[in-house]
Amino acid sequence: MSYRWVGHGTAGGLSLDAVTEAREKFGENVVSPKKRKGFFSKLLENFGDPLIKILLIALGINVVFLFKNSEWYETAIIAAAILIATVVSTVSEMGGEAAFKKLQAEAARINCRVIREGAIKEIPVSEVVVGDFVKLQTGDRVPADGRLIEGRLEVDQSALNGETKETVKSAERGVGVSVEGNGFREHGAPRDGGAAAGIDGDFMNKSLLFSGTVISSGEGMMEVTAVGDNTFYGRLAVELQEDADASPMKERLSELAKSISRFGYVGAVLVALVYLFNAVVIENGFEPILIKTYLSDWHTLAAAVLYAVTLAVTVIVMAVPEGLPMMITVVLTSNMKKMMRDNVIVRKLVGIETAGSMNILFCDKTGTLTCGALKVDGFIDGEGRERRNRPKSDRLSEYLRYSLIYNNSAVMSGGRAVGGNSTDRALLEYAHGDGGGILNGDVKRKNIIPFSSEIKYMATEITDGKPSLITRMTLIKGAPEVILPHCREYVNEYGEYKSFTKRRVLENRIAELQSRAFRFIAVAVTEGELRPGSFGALKLVGVISVRDDIRSEAAEGVRQIKNAGIQIVMITGDAKKTAEAIAKEVGILGVKDPVILSGGELGALSDAEVKKLLPRLRVIARALPNDKSRLVRIAQSAGLVAGMTGDGVNDAPALKKADVSFAMGSGTEIAKEAGDIVILDDNLLSIAKAVRYGRTIFKSIRKFIIFQLTLNFCAMGVSMLAPLFGIASPITVIQILWINMVMDTLAGLAFGGEPPLKKYMNEPSKPRGEKIINKYMMLEIIFGGAFSVALCMWFLNSEFVSGLFHYGRGARFYTAFFGLFMFTGIFNAFCARTQSVNLSDHIAGNKPFIIIMGAVTAAQILILYFGGQIFRTNGLSANELLLVVALASGALIANTVRKILYKILKIRHGGI
């Protein structure tokens, strides 16, 4: 394969024709997705569910019974219930999987910088082809396999080999690239036949880079040798793809379901025994002779035992809240889609659940509280003169442009600065303003010390083939407190070195402007060689003032999070006075005697001392990466649920350690990998929304549990008590299956649409370990369930009720009872949805609830009139239907009275 190069060497890159040819021959830079189970495979798998097995046993019993009984429809209904349960579960799993896959695709839209057509271009990683030259910097994810042809890097390869220690990579000259087999092959790399062969040795190769690894520090240029499925990552994709762990919420709900199921099994046995006792003893008037005769009639006894077993199975079906796991999927999937519209992507389900319980948030300043788009405000030279515009025509301007263009990790692409950090991008665009960036093209960067928050400076040694300044020079820029003490001279407007005597004047002016939220970068040069950790005598070029404007919505975001009972601690690399000014402006310093510490002051304190100061801690200035991890650890030891925001490589350890972590959408890929939630717009208000969604999801699940357990309480209570009053089957097996199917599955969808209300942000945060069922829920379940049981038993045994219906306990009576049971359940759903006395409170925000409950009501009325023998219904007159609804509304009245009494008596229950 031949390439037409634009320009010469690596400077030109591939032409558009060469890109097309490479893509056709070597494929796209996309890893084939892991083969997933299809619908029917999952469907068969779901037949192994314990609950389904119970139903299958019941189905088998009924099939045997079918040959001796003409009532075939009961068997058919059980079969339909099994099919519906498995299909709904399968569709739910497939839907949740598809939704999460879509979210992953959204989160994976990453760009990288390549050289093409003689210019640096920013393209999606999926468009990278073999032969591309990719520019790599700190924080970048390597988009494909290749070899380093320029620069020096430290690479985190843990995603592929599990080693936490970074590997140093350096360019090796003369390493050949040949076309072999399916594409470019690095000499010494494994052939296509064996993905794992020699993999450890290749990872240690000093020039080979691998897709999926992350640049921890340094910068360089990589030539792509393999893309997509031909990369190491592509070949190992099946092993690398992991299934998501069950979230703590889901695990707690599963445990709750098991506990309730055990209760259901005990109840089922009791119901079966009570039914048999009624059939054998009570209906025979406690007469020993009649009882003995009944027991000797094996056909009659077998029928009674069979019905008792079937009734027990249906009670288990009713008692087991199998809708709870599906409820999690429904609520999370629906809310994740809403959250995406609010610029929030949930990478790990545990994140959104924990966000609602957060007590303290360690928040980065840049890009979260501020716009993250630094702008140069002015320049102060070594004589203390301030300039609003960049010096253009004198020799000083030449020093400044050299310093800002070549001692910079950002590059110009398409008329804007890309790569690097926000400070580098601002300085580069400042240097290129008004065409000022045009310099001699023979400048070469020899050695580089990348910026890090530990050393607080960046240095680059350059050589100039056609010098306008000198042949060799070291350019340095960084924090004034680091650079200024080493400056002995300054550069004047004529390029002359003069004694630097106005350091105090300059430092005082810097301190004054820092109190107005300005940041400063000192720029200096030296003619000596670059020596890490040793500056020698520097020549000050000047000090540049930059400002990152505070986001217009930052103050509102801070207010909302603080109202939610969450403490905010701002962490920044700014000077102490600058940090204090910003924190004051956005409202973080809203506490008596707020504590503001620098990274150095924090380091001098013991953990015990920091823990003591933690309630008043509001700002950490000049912070180091290990400060963040330490603060998270101390907060967790104090029993707090700690949240952390971050965007850089150095933030990753703290993001992983935090209980819930928010990675910024504009941040590095390693930060996003470590984060639970990605905030696409880097906005604190979006974090507040994530907290609100987390609280809404938790409340929605609790509301559904109240409704579900109240209904189960009523069904089991009636099934156990009715036979003792001589009523064998107040609810038939088919009716129970219908109630379970409608009230379990559809109600989950109904409660899943609850709106994220702003008032939730005025409630104190709940401890992460709080149990699913709290005091308020338990009281409502017991009260609502007991009242419903009492209402149903009164209906079944009251002569007054029989007199109202004028037809005794016939088919129409049981039709009315079935209606009473269902309508009572529907009214209980409205009661469970809100703690307010006003049942319509915010109901317009949950249209699915209105639609689903309306559809359930309509379906129930149709069954009452057209269910016939299958549902044991015989229709009701209009007055009778209204009477049943009126009696069922007693559940509304009783719960309303309960809520009013709570308010009058000021009973503290904690709420949902």
Coordinates of C-alpha atoms in Angstrom, one line a residue, residues 100-319:
F100 CA -27.5 1.3 28.9
K101 CA -25.7 0.4 25.6
K102 CA -27.0 3.7 24.2
L103 CA -25.7 5.6 27.3
Q104 CA -22.3 3.9 26.9
A105 CA -22.2 5.0 23.2
E106 CA -23.0 8.5 24.2
A107 CA -20.3 8.5 26.8
A108 CA -17.8 7.1 24.3
R109 CA -18.0 10.0 21.8
I110 CA -14.3 10.9 22.3
N111 CA -12.1 13.0 20.1
C112 CA -8.4 12.9 19.4
R113 CA -6.0 15.0 17.5
V114 CA -4.3 13.8 14.3
I115 CA -2.1 15.3 11.6
R116 CA -3.8 15.3 8.2
E117 CA -3.5 17.4 5.1
G118 CA -0.6 19.3 6.7
A119 CA -2.7 20.4 9.8
I120 CA -3.7 19.2 13.2
K121 CA -7.3 18.1 13.2
E122 CA -9.6 17.0 15.9
I123 CA -11.6 13.9 14.9
P124 CA -13.7 11.1 16.7
V125 CA -11.5 8.2 17.7
S126 CA -13.6 5.9 15.5
E127 CA -12.3 7.8 12.4
V128 CA -8.6 7.0 13.2
V129 CA -7.0 4.8 10.5
V130 CA -3.8 2.9 10.2
G131 CA -1.0 5.3 9.3
D132 CA -2.4 8.3 11.1
F133 CA -0.1 10.4 13.3
V134 CA -1.9 11.0 16.7
K135 CA -0.8 13.7 19.1
L136 CA -1.0 12.4 22.7
Q137 CA -0.9 14.4 25.9
T138 CA -1.5 13.9 29.6
G139 CA -5.0 12.5 30.2
D140 CA -5.6 11.3 26.7
R141 CA -6.8 7.8 26.0
V142 CA -4.8 6.0 23.3
P143 CA -7.2 5.6 20.5
A144 CA -5.5 2.7 18.7
D145 CA -2.3 0.5 18.7
G146 CA 0.8 2.2 17.4
R147 CA 4.4 3.2 18.1
L148 CA 5.7 6.3 19.7
I149 CA 7.8 8.2 17.2
E150 CA 8.3 11.4 19.1
G151 CA 8.3 12.4 22.8
R152 CA 8.3 10.6 26.1
L153 CA 5.2 9.3 28.0
E154 CA 4.2 7.6 31.2
V155 CA 1.3 5.3 30.4
D156 CA -1.3 3.7 32.6
Q157 CA -1.8 0.2 31.1
S158 CA -3.8 -1.2 34.0
A159 CA -6.9 -1.5 31.8
L160 CA -5.1 -4.2 29.8
N161 CA -2.5 -5.8 32.1
G162 CA -3.8 -5.0 35.6
E163 CA -0.5 -3.3 36.6
T164 CA -1.1 -0.1 38.5
K165 CA 2.4 1.2 38.0
E166 CA 2.8 3.5 34.9
T167 CA 5.1 2.3 32.1
V168 CA 7.5 4.8 30.6
K169 CA 7.4 5.0 26.8
S170 CA 9.9 6.7 24.6
A171 CA 10.4 7.2 20.9
E172 CA 12.7 4.7 19.2
R173 CA 14.2 5.7 15.9
G174 CA 14.5 3.2 13.0
V175 CA 11.7 0.8 14.2
G176 CA 10.3 -0.5 11.0
V177 CA 6.7 -0.8 10.0
S178 CA 5.7 -3.3 7.4
V179 CA 2.5 -4.4 5.8
E180 CA 1.8 -8.0 6.8
G181 CA -1.4 -10.1 7.0
N182 CA -4.3 -7.9 8.0
G183 CA -2.5 -4.7 8.4
F184 CA 0.5 -2.8 9.6
R185 CA 2.6 -4.9 11.9
E186 CA 5.2 -3.6 14.3
H187 CA 8.4 -5.7 14.0
G188 CA 8.6 -7.8 17.2
A189 CA 4.8 -7.5 17.8
P190 CA 2.7 -10.7 17.9
R191 CA 1.2 -11.8 14.6
D192 CA -2.6 -11.9 14.1
G193 CA -2.7 -15.5 15.0
G194 CA -2.1 -15.1 18.7
A195 CA -3.6 -12.2 20.6
A196 CA -2.1 -13.1 23.9
A197 CA 1.2 -14.4 22.7
G198 CA 4.0 -12.4 24.0
I199 CA 1.6 -9.8 25.4
D200 CA 3.6 -9.1 28.6
G201 CA 6.7 -8.5 26.6
D202 CA 5.0 -6.1 24.2
F203 CA 3.5 -4.1 27.1
M204 CA 7.0 -3.5 28.3
N205 CA 8.2 -2.5 24.8
K206 CA 9.4 1.1 25.3
S207 CA 7.9 2.4 22.0
L208 CA 4.6 0.4 21.6
L209 CA 1.3 2.0 22.7
F210 CA -2.0 0.2 23.1
S211 CA -5.6 1.1 22.6
G212 CA -7.5 1.7 25.8
T213 CA -4.4 2.8 27.8
V214 CA -4.2 6.3 29.3
I215 CA -1.4 8.9 29.2
S216 CA -0.6 9.7 32.8
S217 CA 2.0 12.3 31.9
G218 CA 4.1 13.7 29.1
E219 CA 3.3 14.3 25.4
G220 CA 4.3 12.7 22.1
M221 CA 3.3 11.6 18.6
M222 CA 2.1 8.1 17.8
E223 CA 1.9 6.4 14.4
V224 CA -1.1 4.1 14.3
T225 CA -0.3 0.5 13.3
A226 CA -3.6 -1.3 14.1
V227 CA -7.2 -0.3 14.7
G228 CA -10.5 -1.8 15.9
D229 CA -10.5 -5.6 16.2
N230 CA -6.8 -5.9 15.2
T231 CA -5.7 -4.0 18.4
F232 CA -4.8 -5.9 21.6
Y233 CA -7.9 -4.4 23.2
G234 CA -10.0 -5.6 20.3
R235 CA -8.7 -9.1 20.5
L236 CA -9.2 -9.3 24.2
A237 CA -12.6 -7.5 24.2
V238 CA -14.6 -10.5 25.3
E239 CA -12.5 -10.9 28.4
L240 CA -12.3 -7.2 29.1
Q241 CA -16.1 -6.6 28.9
E242 CA -17.6 -7.0 32.3
D243 CA -21.2 -7.2 33.4
A244 CA -22.3 -4.4 35.7
D245 CA -22.5 -5.4 39.4
A246 CA -25.8 -5.3 41.1
S247 CA -26.3 -1.9 42.9
P248 CA -26.7 -1.8 46.7
M249 CA -30.3 -0.7 46.2
K250 CA -31.1 -3.7 44.1
E251 CA -29.3 -6.0 46.5
R252 CA -31.3 -4.6 49.5
L253 CA -34.5 -4.9 47.5
S254 CA -33.7 -8.5 46.6
E255 CA -33.1 -9.2 50.3
L256 CA -36.4 -7.6 51.1
A257 CA -38.1 -9.7 48.5
K258 CA -36.6 -12.8 50.0
S259 CA -37.9 -11.9 53.5
I260 CA -41.4 -11.2 52.2
S261 CA -41.3 -14.4 50.1
R262 CA -40.5 -16.4 53.2
F263 CA -43.5 -14.7 54.9
G264 CA -45.6 -15.6 51.8
Y265 CA -44.6 -19.3 52.0
V266 CA -45.7 -19.4 55.6
G267 CA -48.9 -17.6 54.8
A268 CA -49.5 -20.0 51.8
V269 CA -49.3 -23.0 54.1
L270 CA -51.6 -21.4 56.6
V271 CA -54.1 -20.6 53.8
A272 CA -54.0 -24.1 52.5
L273 CA -54.5 -25.6 56.1
V274 CA -57.3 -23.1 56.8
Y275 CA -59.1 -24.0 53.6
L276 CA -58.8 -27.8 54.3
F277 CA -60.0 -27.3 57.9
N278 CA -63.0 -25.4 56.5
A279 CA -63.7 -28.0 53.9
V280 CA -63.2 -31.1 56.1
V281 CA -64.3 -29.8 59.6
I282 CA -66.4 -26.6 59.5
E283 CA -68.6 -27.5 56.5
N284 CA -69.3 -30.9 58.2
G285 CA -70.4 -29.2 61.3
F286 CA -67.6 -30.6 63.4
E287 CA -69.4 -34.0 63.2
P288 CA -66.9 -36.9 63.5
I289 CA -68.9 -39.3 61.3
L290 CA -69.3 -36.7 58.5
I291 CA -65.6 -35.8 58.7
K292 CA -64.7 -39.5 58.5
T293 CA -67.0 -40.0 55.5
Y294 CA -65.5 -37.0 53.8
L295 CA -61.9 -38.2 54.3
S296 CA -62.8 -41.7 53.0
D297 CA -64.1 -40.2 49.7
W298 CA -60.6 -39.9 48.1
H299 CA -62.0 -38.2 45.0
T300 CA -63.6 -35.4 47.0
L301 CA -60.6 -35.2 49.3
A302 CA -58.1 -35.1 46.4
A303 CA -60.1 -32.3 44.8
A304 CA -60.0 -30.3 48.1
V305 CA -56.3 -30.9 48.5
L306 CA -55.7 -30.0 44.9
Y307 CA -57.6 -26.7 45.3
A308 CA -55.8 -26.0 48.6
V309 CA -52.4 -26.5 46.9
T310 CA -53.5 -24.3 44.0
L311 CA -54.7 -21.6 46.4
A312 CA -51.4 -21.8 48.3
V313 CA -49.5 -21.3 45.1
T314 CA -51.6 -18.3 44.1
V315 CA -51.1 -16.8 47.6
I316 CA -47.3 -17.2 47.1
V317 CA -47.6 -15.6 43.7
M318 CA -49.5 -12.7 45.3
A319 CA -47.2 -12.4 48.3

